[in-house]
XYZ file of C-alpha atoms in Angstrom:
185
model
C -31.280 -1.863 -0.560
C -29.922 1.261 -2.192
C -30.151 3.098 -5.315
C -26.462 3.328 -6.650
C -25.832 5.603 -9.786
C -24.665 3.614 -12.895
C -21.349 4.279 -14.993
C -17.524 4.723 -13.412
C -17.998 7.562 -12.023
C -18.670 6.215 -8.830
C -17.454 3.788 -6.603
C -18.586 2.508 -3.683
C -17.144 2.240 -0.822
C -17.388 -1.887 -0.039
C -20.396 -3.135 2.747
C -17.225 -4.605 4.302
C -15.346 -1.965 4.327
C -17.938 0.123 5.378
C -18.663 -2.310 8.349
C -15.394 -2.031 9.419
C -15.809 1.231 9.134
C -18.638 1.555 11.178
C -17.290 -0.818 14.091
C -14.555 1.537 14.733
C -16.926 3.988 14.764
C -19.465 2.723 16.540
C -17.880 4.509 20.543
C -18.760 8.272 18.494
C -21.471 7.611 16.651
C -24.199 8.547 19.414
C -25.353 12.803 18.669
C -22.940 13.487 15.851
C -22.396 15.478 13.347
C -20.928 13.871 10.492
C -20.202 14.847 6.911
C -19.629 12.438 3.423
C -17.842 14.338 1.078
C -17.766 13.045 -2.683
C -20.652 11.287 -1.165
C -21.780 8.831 -4.564
C -24.775 7.414 -3.336
C -25.033 8.718 0.031
C -24.452 4.836 1.636
C -21.349 6.096 4.342
C -23.802 9.077 5.609
C -26.981 7.110 5.822
C -24.827 3.966 7.792
C -23.722 7.091 9.845
C -27.793 8.517 10.301
C -29.433 4.499 11.174
C -25.654 4.404 13.764
C -26.758 7.544 15.726
C -25.834 10.218 13.854
C -27.389 13.384 14.942
C -27.066 15.414 11.519
C -25.385 14.473 8.201
C -24.128 16.417 5.439
C -23.939 15.087 2.127
C -21.446 16.576 -0.831
C -22.104 15.069 -4.195
C -21.588 17.383 -7.403
C -22.338 14.093 -10.186
C -26.085 14.908 -11.125
C -26.929 10.646 -10.817
C -24.965 10.509 -7.795
C -27.129 12.953 -5.957
C -30.673 12.292 -7.517
C -29.717 8.568 -6.452
C -29.161 10.058 -2.542
C -32.098 12.046 -2.622
C -33.845 8.335 -3.996
C -32.309 6.424 -1.063
C -33.358 8.812 1.936
C -36.860 9.133 0.373
C -37.113 5.115 0.089
C -35.282 5.425 3.615
C -37.302 7.467 4.829
C -35.375 9.502 6.193
C -37.228 13.036 7.737
C -34.756 15.567 8.264
C -31.149 15.302 10.292
C -29.223 15.844 6.511
C -28.339 18.469 4.043
C -27.276 17.687 0.306
C -24.686 19.932 -0.985
C -24.871 18.807 -5.217
C -22.307 21.442 -6.560
C -19.035 20.329 -4.631
C -17.033 19.647 -2.058
C -15.500 22.699 -1.502
C -18.924 25.101 -2.059
C -20.194 22.818 1.357
C -16.860 23.087 3.109
C -16.983 27.057 2.782
C -20.424 27.375 3.409
C -19.069 24.849 7.470
C -16.738 27.465 7.406
C -18.695 30.193 6.765
C -21.359 29.405 8.854
C -19.713 27.820 11.972
C -20.382 24.056 11.720
C -18.467 22.062 12.882
C -18.402 18.136 12.126
C -17.418 15.657 14.945
C -16.466 12.637 11.415
C -15.981 13.437 8.189
C -15.510 10.979 5.718
C -14.355 11.951 2.198
C -13.775 9.006 -0.491
C -12.587 11.272 -3.812
C -11.945 8.925 -7.154
C -9.088 7.280 -5.907
C -6.922 8.371 -8.859
C -7.280 12.055 -7.592
C -4.763 12.832 -5.495
C -5.350 17.070 -6.461
C -8.688 15.859 -4.538
C -6.871 14.383 -1.247
C -4.685 17.188 -0.612
C -7.240 19.914 -1.657
C -10.051 18.540 1.360
C -7.510 17.542 3.900
C -4.763 20.772 3.544
C -8.716 22.485 3.597
C -9.942 20.462 7.002
C -6.445 21.217 8.440
C -5.846 24.763 7.652
C -9.965 25.756 8.520
C -9.974 22.343 11.334
C -10.663 25.223 14.671
C -13.674 25.848 12.607
C -14.845 23.086 10.877
C -13.957 20.242 13.314
C -15.434 19.675 16.762
C -12.891 18.982 19.274
C -11.722 15.397 19.147
C -12.622 15.363 16.156
C -11.434 12.895 13.305
C -11.318 12.676 9.300
C -11.119 9.051 7.061
C -10.152 9.341 3.939
C -10.709 5.938 2.100
C -8.480 5.192 -0.878
C -6.480 2.651 -2.938
C -4.686 0.528 0.037
C -0.660 1.607 -3.377
C -1.481 5.508 -3.001
C -2.006 6.683 0.509
C -2.777 10.686 1.293
C 0.160 12.072 2.759
C 0.906 11.498 6.576
C 0.360 15.316 8.252
C -1.221 17.864 6.333
C -1.042 20.775 8.404
C -2.273 20.383 11.548
C -4.356 16.741 10.623
C -1.557 13.438 11.470
C -2.896 10.381 10.599
C -3.853 8.231 13.287
C -4.255 5.087 12.046
C -4.203 3.376 8.512
C -6.504 0.198 7.891
C -6.150 -1.579 4.555
C -8.713 -4.120 3.605
C -8.320 -5.794 -0.261
C -7.087 -3.356 -2.528
C -8.638 -0.232 -0.283
C -7.473 1.641 2.532
C -8.909 3.711 5.301
C -6.625 6.747 6.789
C -7.844 7.778 9.867
C -6.794 11.699 11.120
C -6.798 13.763 14.165
C -5.947 17.472 15.379
C -2.912 16.982 16.855
C -1.837 20.719 18.055
C 2.330 20.964 18.442
C 3.122 20.817 21.634
C 4.987 23.508 23.873
C 8.201 24.036 25.063
C 8.606 22.644 27.907
C 11.200 25.389 29.989
C 14.658 24.273 30.877
C 15.560 25.241 34.569
C 18.695 26.748 34.647
C-alpha cells in the first residue's frame, strides 16, 4: 500500500478512477514518457511505471507529498526511470522545454478549486506543445465533474470527457488547424 501525505493539501485519485484511466491508456503505456503533475503521493506516476512507462517525471511542491513519493518509490524498489521536481510544476515544465524533453502522456491533478492552475498548466502545454509534447501525445486533467476546464487551450482541444462520481477526466490532444483547401476557378 502506498503512503499518502496526511492532511487536506492533497486529494488522491480514487483507485476506481485510476483503474479507468489506465485501462484507457493501456495501448500507449509501453515505453512512454509520463509526466505526473501535482503528483501528491505519486500513485498515478508509479502506476504508469508499473504498466510499462519508460520514464516518469513527478512534480509536487508540498513537502509531505514529495516525502511520500520518495518513500513510495523506495518501498517499491524503483531504481531509476523517474525524476522528482519538488519546487513546482512550473519549474518542471520550464526545465522540460529548456532541455527539450517531450512527454507522451501528461496527467495533471491540481486542487479542484484552483482553476488558475488548470488554466496556466494547460495554456503552457499548449503554447510549448511542439517541444514538450511528443507527436500524438495526450494530456489528461482530473477535475471536479461540475468544474471542467475549458474545452480548448490554444492548440490543445478536449477530445474526451469521462465522468465518474464527483470526479472527471478531460483528455486533450494537439489539434492543428486544417489547411485551407484551394478552390479551383
